[in-house]
Amino acid sequence: MDDVQTSKKKMPSKKEWRGFYSLILIQAQNAFNEKAAQFLLIPLGVWLAANSAVYGPDSWVNSLQYILACIFVLPYILFSPFVGWLADCFCKARIIQFMSFLQILVLGAMFLCYKYENIEMAVFWFCVFSVQATILSPAKKGVVKDMVGSRQLGYASGLMEMSLILSMLAAQIGIFVWFDILQVSSNDGWEAAAFPTLILTCIAVPVAIAALSLPRYPANQTRKFEWKLFYEQGYEETTVEEIIFESETSKGSFYHYFDGKDALLSSLSVLFDERYEELMQQPHDEMDCIELLCWFNQELFTTIENTVSIELLARLFSSQLVTKGEKHLLDRKRTYYRLLRQIVSQGQEREELTDTRTVSEIVKAYAMFERGLMYDWCLSGGEYSLVQYAREMMPLFLDGFRKK
């Protein structure tokens, strides 16, 4: 069973792989810059304690490495649950993009602090940098699964961790050496800290621009559930665990939105609405409104015959009959009813449909007739083709609303 499920997992597209490798670049650059900022401040503090008249050997700057170590980890301890909640509530790609541009601001501010020889403000901006990294962390980790899916998650996580560690090590070693070379040649610790920070700021700009290309996924999203699972296995044979696995969500998320498998039926109407939205994007200017309604009906019924089992459709109708809550099939706010009103209204304006009936009356009659066709198909156990029968009956029905 596990082998079968593994083969059905989502494979990332080329665009998502490009987004993932961009994410690795963003993470590596952010980790490198944060460590670089930390390891520029440490030798600068040592240099100030030894050479500055303002700061002596016993001043706080001589213990700057301990202060910075606390600043580096404290935001993770204090804010990790909160920023994790933020990453769940908002689009993770947008958080990453915002944090990438915030990094430019922070590095620019630190460069000015070195230029004007203000160590206190440089430490303050490093605090901001640490908070920025804390906010970035859950967003970048959370978006990885959205990009590559469960099947590639282990591989992707390994690449992310490797790039993170290598970036931090490179920053710790390289920046110390770079600072030492610049400080010896210029005999000025401020200049030795300012120049690398300026370079890091410039490098951060194209990386932040690259972050704009990250694919965006809605917050708290669940991957589109394949209703074909019910079609292939049957409603009774399909378990909640298989539904959760196929949609690549968690059990907690599933039961947050649905009481169980039966409650999932109410969202079947969303499948119909999504199909209508897809059809509206296709050219259909040459059709009159009756031809357009017939075409929509044919395409929808083709989708139902190919992807929705009769058993599932019958359960949907029966659940709507006994439900005490909202009846999704009758929800006038659905895309289905909005598009029907638009088509019928245009038909009356073009004098293709009678004006002896209101738009609402025609829409209601059409929806009733379409539901009736599906209901009768379910009652008969699918002994005939829903698509072919509707192809004959729907034009006869709509012809009664044609303007004489």
mmCIF file of C-alpha atoms in Angstrom, residues 143-390:
data_model
loop_
_atom_site.group_PDB
_atom_site.id
_atom_site.type_symbol
_atom_site.label_atom_id
_atom_site.label_comp_id
_atom_site.label_asym_id
_atom_site.label_seq_id
_atom_site.Cartn_x
_atom_site.Cartn_y
_atom_site.Cartn_z
ATOM 1 C CA VAL A 143 7.134 26.693 1.935
ATOM 2 C CA VAL A 144 9.502 23.841 1.000
ATOM 3 C CA LYS A 145 6.722 21.226 1.201
ATOM 4 C CA ASP A 146 4.414 23.459 -0.849
ATOM 5 C CA MET A 147 7.075 23.625 -3.563
ATOM 6 C CA VAL A 148 8.347 20.058 -3.772
ATOM 7 C CA GLY A 149 5.621 17.960 -2.100
ATOM 8 C CA SER A 150 6.015 15.120 0.382
ATOM 9 C CA ARG A 151 7.888 12.788 -1.929
ATOM 10 C CA GLN A 152 10.855 15.145 -2.415
ATOM 11 C CA LEU A 153 10.693 16.719 1.055
ATOM 12 C CA GLY A 154 13.604 14.741 2.567
ATOM 13 C CA TYR A 155 15.914 15.557 -0.336
ATOM 14 C CA ALA A 156 14.905 19.222 -0.315
ATOM 15 C CA SER A 157 15.316 19.537 3.469
ATOM 16 C CA GLY A 158 18.787 18.014 3.200
ATOM 17 C CA LEU A 159 19.827 20.588 0.617
ATOM 18 C CA MET A 160 18.406 23.384 2.762
ATOM 19 C CA GLU A 161 20.304 22.250 5.871
ATOM 20 C CA MET A 162 23.553 21.756 3.935
ATOM 21 C CA SER A 163 23.397 25.239 2.402
ATOM 22 C CA LEU A 164 22.587 26.756 5.799
ATOM 23 C CA ILE A 165 25.558 25.171 7.594
ATOM 24 C CA LEU A 166 28.013 25.871 4.766
ATOM 25 C CA SER A 167 26.921 29.523 4.601
ATOM 26 C CA MET A 168 27.345 30.033 8.331
ATOM 27 C CA LEU A 169 30.767 28.364 8.367
ATOM 28 C CA ALA A 170 31.921 30.395 5.362
ATOM 29 C CA ALA A 171 30.804 33.606 7.067
ATOM 30 C CA GLN A 172 32.498 32.802 10.380
ATOM 31 C CA ILE A 173 35.840 31.973 8.765
ATOM 32 C CA GLY A 174 35.828 34.330 5.794
ATOM 33 C CA ILE A 175 34.682 37.485 7.561
ATOM 34 C CA PHE A 176 37.292 37.168 10.324
ATOM 35 C CA VAL A 177 40.024 36.895 7.705
ATOM 36 C CA TRP A 178 38.575 39.730 5.614
ATOM 37 C CA PHE A 179 38.289 42.049 8.608
ATOM 38 C CA ASP A 180 41.836 41.254 9.691
ATOM 39 C CA ILE A 181 43.262 41.990 6.238
ATOM 40 C CA LEU A 182 41.398 45.304 5.944
ATOM 41 C CA GLN A 183 42.199 46.367 9.503
ATOM 42 C CA VAL A 184 45.926 45.703 9.068
ATOM 43 C CA SER A 185 46.080 47.574 5.755
ATOM 44 C CA SER A 186 44.045 50.593 6.893
ATOM 45 C CA ASN A 187 44.710 50.497 10.646
ATOM 46 C CA ASP A 188 41.040 51.429 11.030
ATOM 47 C CA GLY A 189 38.550 48.969 12.496
ATOM 48 C CA TRP A 190 35.577 51.076 11.407
ATOM 49 C CA GLU A 191 36.620 50.983 7.782
ATOM 50 C CA ALA A 192 37.393 47.254 8.041
ATOM 51 C CA ALA A 193 33.783 46.670 9.159
ATOM 52 C CA ALA A 194 32.124 49.203 6.823
ATOM 53 C CA PHE A 195 33.501 47.977 3.488
ATOM 54 C CA PRO A 196 32.396 44.299 3.823
ATOM 55 C CA THR A 197 28.983 45.464 5.039
ATOM 56 C CA LEU A 198 28.607 47.645 1.939
ATOM 57 C CA ILE A 199 29.466 44.693 -0.307
ATOM 58 C CA LEU A 200 26.994 42.456 1.532
ATOM 59 C CA THR A 201 24.280 45.104 1.133
ATOM 60 C CA CYS A 202 24.867 45.278 -2.622
ATOM 61 C CA ILE A 203 24.762 41.478 -2.953
ATOM 62 C CA ALA A 204 21.494 41.360 -1.002
ATOM 63 C CA VAL A 205 19.716 43.495 -3.618
ATOM 64 C CA PRO A 206 19.628 41.000 -6.543
ATOM 65 C CA VAL A 207 18.829 38.160 -4.131
ATOM 66 C CA ALA A 208 15.816 40.108 -2.822
ATOM 67 C CA ILE A 209 14.696 40.703 -6.399
ATOM 68 C CA ALA A 210 15.049 36.965 -7.077
ATOM 69 C CA ALA A 211 12.749 36.345 -4.101
ATOM 70 C CA LEU A 212 9.938 38.018 -6.041
ATOM 71 C CA SER A 213 9.876 35.024 -8.394
ATOM 72 C CA LEU A 214 9.013 32.547 -5.624
ATOM 73 C CA PRO A 215 5.727 30.729 -6.301
ATOM 74 C CA ARG A 216 3.000 31.824 -3.923
ATOM 75 C CA TYR A 217 0.741 29.471 -2.053
ATOM 76 C CA PRO A 218 -2.295 30.522 0.017
ATOM 77 C CA ALA A 219 -1.939 30.439 3.783
ATOM 78 C CA ASN A 220 -3.306 27.302 5.477
ATOM 79 C CA GLN A 221 -3.798 25.759 2.084
ATOM 80 C CA THR A 222 -4.667 22.164 1.455
ATOM 81 C CA ARG A 223 -3.584 20.755 -1.869
ATOM 82 C CA LYS A 224 -6.422 20.196 -4.303
ATOM 83 C CA PHE A 225 -8.050 16.889 -3.457
ATOM 84 C CA GLU A 226 -8.365 14.441 -6.332
ATOM 85 C CA TRP A 227 -12.050 13.439 -6.333
ATOM 86 C CA LYS A 228 -10.987 10.718 -8.755
ATOM 87 C CA LEU A 229 -9.898 8.764 -5.682
ATOM 88 C CA PHE A 230 -13.583 8.179 -4.893
ATOM 89 C CA TYR A 231 -14.255 7.436 -8.544
ATOM 90 C CA GLU A 232 -11.568 4.751 -8.699
ATOM 91 C CA GLN A 233 -12.025 3.139 -5.266
ATOM 92 C CA GLY A 234 -15.595 3.942 -4.334
ATOM 93 C CA TYR A 235 -16.847 6.102 -1.497
ATOM 94 C CA GLU A 236 -17.079 3.373 1.149
ATOM 95 C CA GLU A 237 -13.649 1.915 0.327
ATOM 96 C CA THR A 238 -11.871 5.275 0.526
ATOM 97 C CA THR A 239 -10.596 6.034 4.032
ATOM 98 C CA VAL A 240 -9.974 9.377 5.702
ATOM 99 C CA GLU A 241 -6.289 8.450 5.917
ATOM 100 C CA GLU A 242 -6.126 8.077 2.122
ATOM 101 C CA ILE A 243 -7.878 11.418 1.668
ATOM 102 C CA ILE A 244 -5.382 13.109 3.988
ATOM 103 C CA PHE A 245 -2.467 11.443 2.222
ATOM 104 C CA GLU A 246 -3.716 12.343 -1.277
ATOM 105 C CA SER A 247 -4.309 16.004 -0.385
ATOM 106 C CA GLU A 248 -0.926 16.202 1.422
ATOM 107 C CA THR A 249 -2.378 17.776 4.541
ATOM 108 C CA SER A 250 -2.333 16.781 8.194
ATOM 109 C CA LYS A 251 -5.003 14.943 10.158
ATOM 110 C CA GLY A 252 -5.390 17.984 12.417
ATOM 111 C CA SER A 253 -5.986 20.286 9.442
ATOM 112 C CA PHE A 254 -8.517 17.892 7.917
ATOM 113 C CA TYR A 255 -10.598 17.620 11.096
ATOM 114 C CA HIS A 256 -10.363 21.363 11.628
ATOM 115 C CA TYR A 257 -12.394 21.925 8.445
ATOM 116 C CA PHE A 258 -14.424 18.681 8.245
ATOM 117 C CA ASP A 259 -16.129 16.532 10.853
ATOM 118 C CA GLY A 260 -15.450 13.455 8.757
ATOM 119 C CA LYS A 261 -15.660 11.954 5.297
ATOM 120 C CA ASP A 262 -19.354 12.786 4.881
ATOM 121 C CA ALA A 263 -18.734 16.464 5.604
ATOM 122 C CA LEU A 264 -16.278 16.525 2.711
ATOM 123 C CA LEU A 265 -19.182 15.961 0.322
ATOM 124 C CA SER A 266 -20.362 19.539 0.783
ATOM 125 C CA SER A 267 -17.219 20.804 -0.912
ATOM 126 C CA LEU A 268 -17.980 18.795 -4.069
ATOM 127 C CA SER A 269 -19.866 21.837 -5.341
ATOM 128 C CA VAL A 270 -16.499 23.628 -5.363
ATOM 129 C CA LEU A 271 -15.334 21.173 -8.035
ATOM 130 C CA PHE A 272 -18.254 22.209 -10.240
ATOM 131 C CA ASP A 273 -17.549 25.913 -9.688
ATOM 132 C CA GLU A 274 -13.867 25.485 -10.515
ATOM 133 C CA ARG A 275 -14.810 23.807 -13.782
ATOM 134 C CA TYR A 276 -17.077 26.731 -14.686
ATOM 135 C CA GLU A 277 -14.263 29.196 -13.940
ATOM 136 C CA GLU A 278 -11.931 27.248 -16.238
ATOM 137 C CA LEU A 279 -14.526 27.288 -19.002
ATOM 138 C CA MET A 280 -15.071 31.034 -18.683
ATOM 139 C CA GLN A 281 -11.418 31.570 -19.601
ATOM 140 C CA GLN A 282 -11.953 29.887 -22.975
ATOM 141 C CA PRO A 283 -13.148 31.888 -26.019
ATOM 142 C CA HIS A 284 -16.902 31.645 -26.580
ATOM 143 C CA ASP A 285 -17.875 34.999 -28.115
ATOM 144 C CA GLU A 286 -19.462 33.400 -31.195
ATOM 145 C CA MET A 287 -22.062 31.496 -29.144
ATOM 146 C CA ASP A 288 -25.438 32.883 -28.205
ATOM 147 C CA CYS A 289 -26.503 32.490 -24.588
ATOM 148 C CA ILE A 290 -28.440 29.233 -25.143
ATOM 149 C CA GLU A 291 -25.510 27.652 -26.983
ATOM 150 C CA LEU A 292 -23.219 28.853 -24.194
ATOM 151 C CA LEU A 293 -25.413 27.348 -21.455
ATOM 152 C CA CYS A 294 -25.602 24.059 -23.347
ATOM 153 C CA TRP A 295 -21.827 24.040 -23.805
ATOM 154 C CA PHE A 296 -21.246 24.733 -20.110
ATOM 155 C CA ASN A 297 -23.652 21.940 -19.217
ATOM 156 C CA GLN A 298 -21.936 19.474 -21.557
ATOM 157 C CA GLU A 299 -18.482 20.267 -20.181
ATOM 158 C CA LEU A 300 -19.644 20.016 -16.564
ATOM 159 C CA PHE A 301 -21.436 16.713 -17.124
ATOM 160 C CA THR A 302 -18.377 15.340 -18.928
ATOM 161 C CA THR A 303 -16.306 16.218 -15.848
ATOM 162 C CA ILE A 304 -18.859 14.508 -13.602
ATOM 163 C CA GLU A 305 -19.005 11.331 -15.689
ATOM 164 C CA ASN A 306 -15.215 11.076 -15.826
ATOM 165 C CA THR A 307 -14.219 12.027 -12.283
ATOM 166 C CA VAL A 308 -17.234 11.747 -9.935
ATOM 167 C CA SER A 309 -18.827 8.398 -9.174
ATOM 168 C CA ILE A 310 -22.605 7.995 -9.193
ATOM 169 C CA GLU A 311 -22.394 6.827 -5.592
ATOM 170 C CA LEU A 312 -20.644 10.031 -4.566
ATOM 171 C CA LEU A 313 -23.082 12.265 -6.456
ATOM 172 C CA ALA A 314 -26.036 10.416 -4.941
ATOM 173 C CA ARG A 315 -24.595 10.874 -1.457
ATOM 174 C CA LEU A 316 -24.188 14.579 -2.156
ATOM 175 C CA PHE A 317 -27.873 14.945 -3.048
ATOM 176 C CA SER A 318 -29.026 12.852 -0.077
ATOM 177 C CA SER A 319 -26.809 14.822 2.336
ATOM 178 C CA GLN A 320 -28.250 18.102 1.045
ATOM 179 C CA LEU A 321 -31.777 16.787 1.635
ATOM 180 C CA VAL A 322 -31.221 15.953 5.301
ATOM 181 C CA THR A 323 -28.740 18.670 6.287
ATOM 182 C CA LYS A 324 -29.914 21.253 8.798
ATOM 183 C CA GLY A 325 -27.128 23.676 7.989
ATOM 184 C CA GLU A 326 -26.168 25.489 4.816
ATOM 185 C CA LYS A 327 -27.232 23.815 1.574
ATOM 186 C CA HIS A 328 -24.203 24.377 -0.636
ATOM 187 C CA LEU A 329 -25.988 23.425 -3.856
ATOM 188 C CA LEU A 330 -28.439 26.302 -3.335
ATOM 189 C CA ASP A 331 -25.895 28.876 -2.216
ATOM 190 C CA ARG A 332 -26.568 31.903 -4.444
ATOM 191 C CA LYS A 333 -23.069 33.230 -3.707
ATOM 192 C CA ARG A 334 -21.440 30.350 -5.588
ATOM 193 C CA THR A 335 -19.538 31.006 -8.810
ATOM 194 C CA TYR A 336 -22.086 28.760 -10.510
ATOM 195 C CA TYR A 337 -25.005 31.113 -9.843
ATOM 196 C CA ARG A 338 -22.943 34.251 -10.506
ATOM 197 C CA LEU A 339 -21.983 33.006 -13.976
ATOM 198 C CA LEU A 340 -25.532 31.881 -14.747
ATOM 199 C CA ARG A 341 -26.882 35.329 -13.836
ATOM 200 C CA GLN A 342 -24.240 36.949 -16.026
ATOM 201 C CA ILE A 343 -25.039 34.745 -19.048
ATOM 202 C CA VAL A 344 -28.820 35.088 -18.709
ATOM 203 C CA SER A 345 -28.587 38.856 -18.200
ATOM 204 C CA GLN A 346 -26.491 39.227 -21.349
ATOM 205 C CA GLY A 347 -28.951 36.987 -23.210
ATOM 206 C CA GLN A 348 -31.834 39.273 -22.342
ATOM 207 C CA GLU A 349 -29.838 42.375 -23.302
ATOM 208 C CA ARG A 350 -29.122 40.820 -26.722
ATOM 209 C CA GLU A 351 -32.789 39.841 -27.038
ATOM 210 C CA GLU A 352 -31.864 36.162 -27.201
ATOM 211 C CA LEU A 353 -33.934 35.255 -24.137
ATOM 212 C CA THR A 354 -37.467 36.218 -23.209
ATOM 213 C CA ASP A 355 -37.984 39.201 -20.937
ATOM 214 C CA THR A 356 -41.278 37.859 -19.624
ATOM 215 C CA ARG A 357 -39.243 36.070 -16.951
ATOM 216 C CA THR A 358 -36.723 37.688 -14.661
ATOM 217 C CA VAL A 359 -33.057 36.731 -14.614
ATOM 218 C CA SER A 360 -33.510 35.059 -11.237
ATOM 219 C CA GLU A 361 -36.465 32.993 -12.479
ATOM 220 C CA ILE A 362 -34.561 31.707 -15.535
ATOM 221 C CA VAL A 363 -31.452 30.941 -13.478
ATOM 222 C CA LYS A 364 -33.532 29.062 -10.912
ATOM 223 C CA ALA A 365 -35.298 27.041 -13.628
ATOM 224 C CA TYR A 366 -32.008 26.154 -15.329
ATOM 225 C CA ALA A 367 -30.381 25.068 -12.058
ATOM 226 C CA MET A 368 -33.435 22.966 -11.148
ATOM 227 C CA PHE A 369 -33.439 21.246 -14.540
ATOM 228 C CA GLU A 370 -29.691 20.546 -14.374
ATOM 229 C CA ARG A 371 -30.011 19.079 -10.871
ATOM 230 C CA GLY A 372 -32.973 17.036 -12.075
ATOM 231 C CA LEU A 373 -30.897 15.504 -14.864
ATOM 232 C CA MET A 374 -28.165 14.532 -12.401
ATOM 233 C CA TYR A 375 -30.689 13.222 -9.852
ATOM 234 C CA ASP A 376 -32.434 11.023 -12.425
ATOM 235 C CA TRP A 377 -29.057 9.719 -13.627
ATOM 236 C CA CYS A 378 -28.241 8.715 -10.056
ATOM 237 C CA LEU A 379 -31.652 7.044 -9.592
ATOM 238 C CA SER A 380 -31.182 4.996 -12.748
ATOM 239 C CA GLY A 381 -27.743 3.863 -11.623
ATOM 240 C CA GLY A 382 -26.026 5.440 -14.604
ATOM 241 C CA GLU A 383 -27.635 3.063 -17.121
ATOM 242 C CA TYR A 384 -27.387 5.791 -19.776
ATOM 243 C CA SER A 385 -24.846 8.491 -20.596
ATOM 244 C CA LEU A 386 -25.537 11.697 -18.683
ATOM 245 C CA VAL A 387 -23.686 13.736 -21.300
ATOM 246 C CA GLN A 388 -25.567 12.331 -24.280
ATOM 247 C CA TYR A 389 -28.974 12.588 -22.623
ATOM 248 C CA ALA A 390 -28.340 16.219 -21.582
#
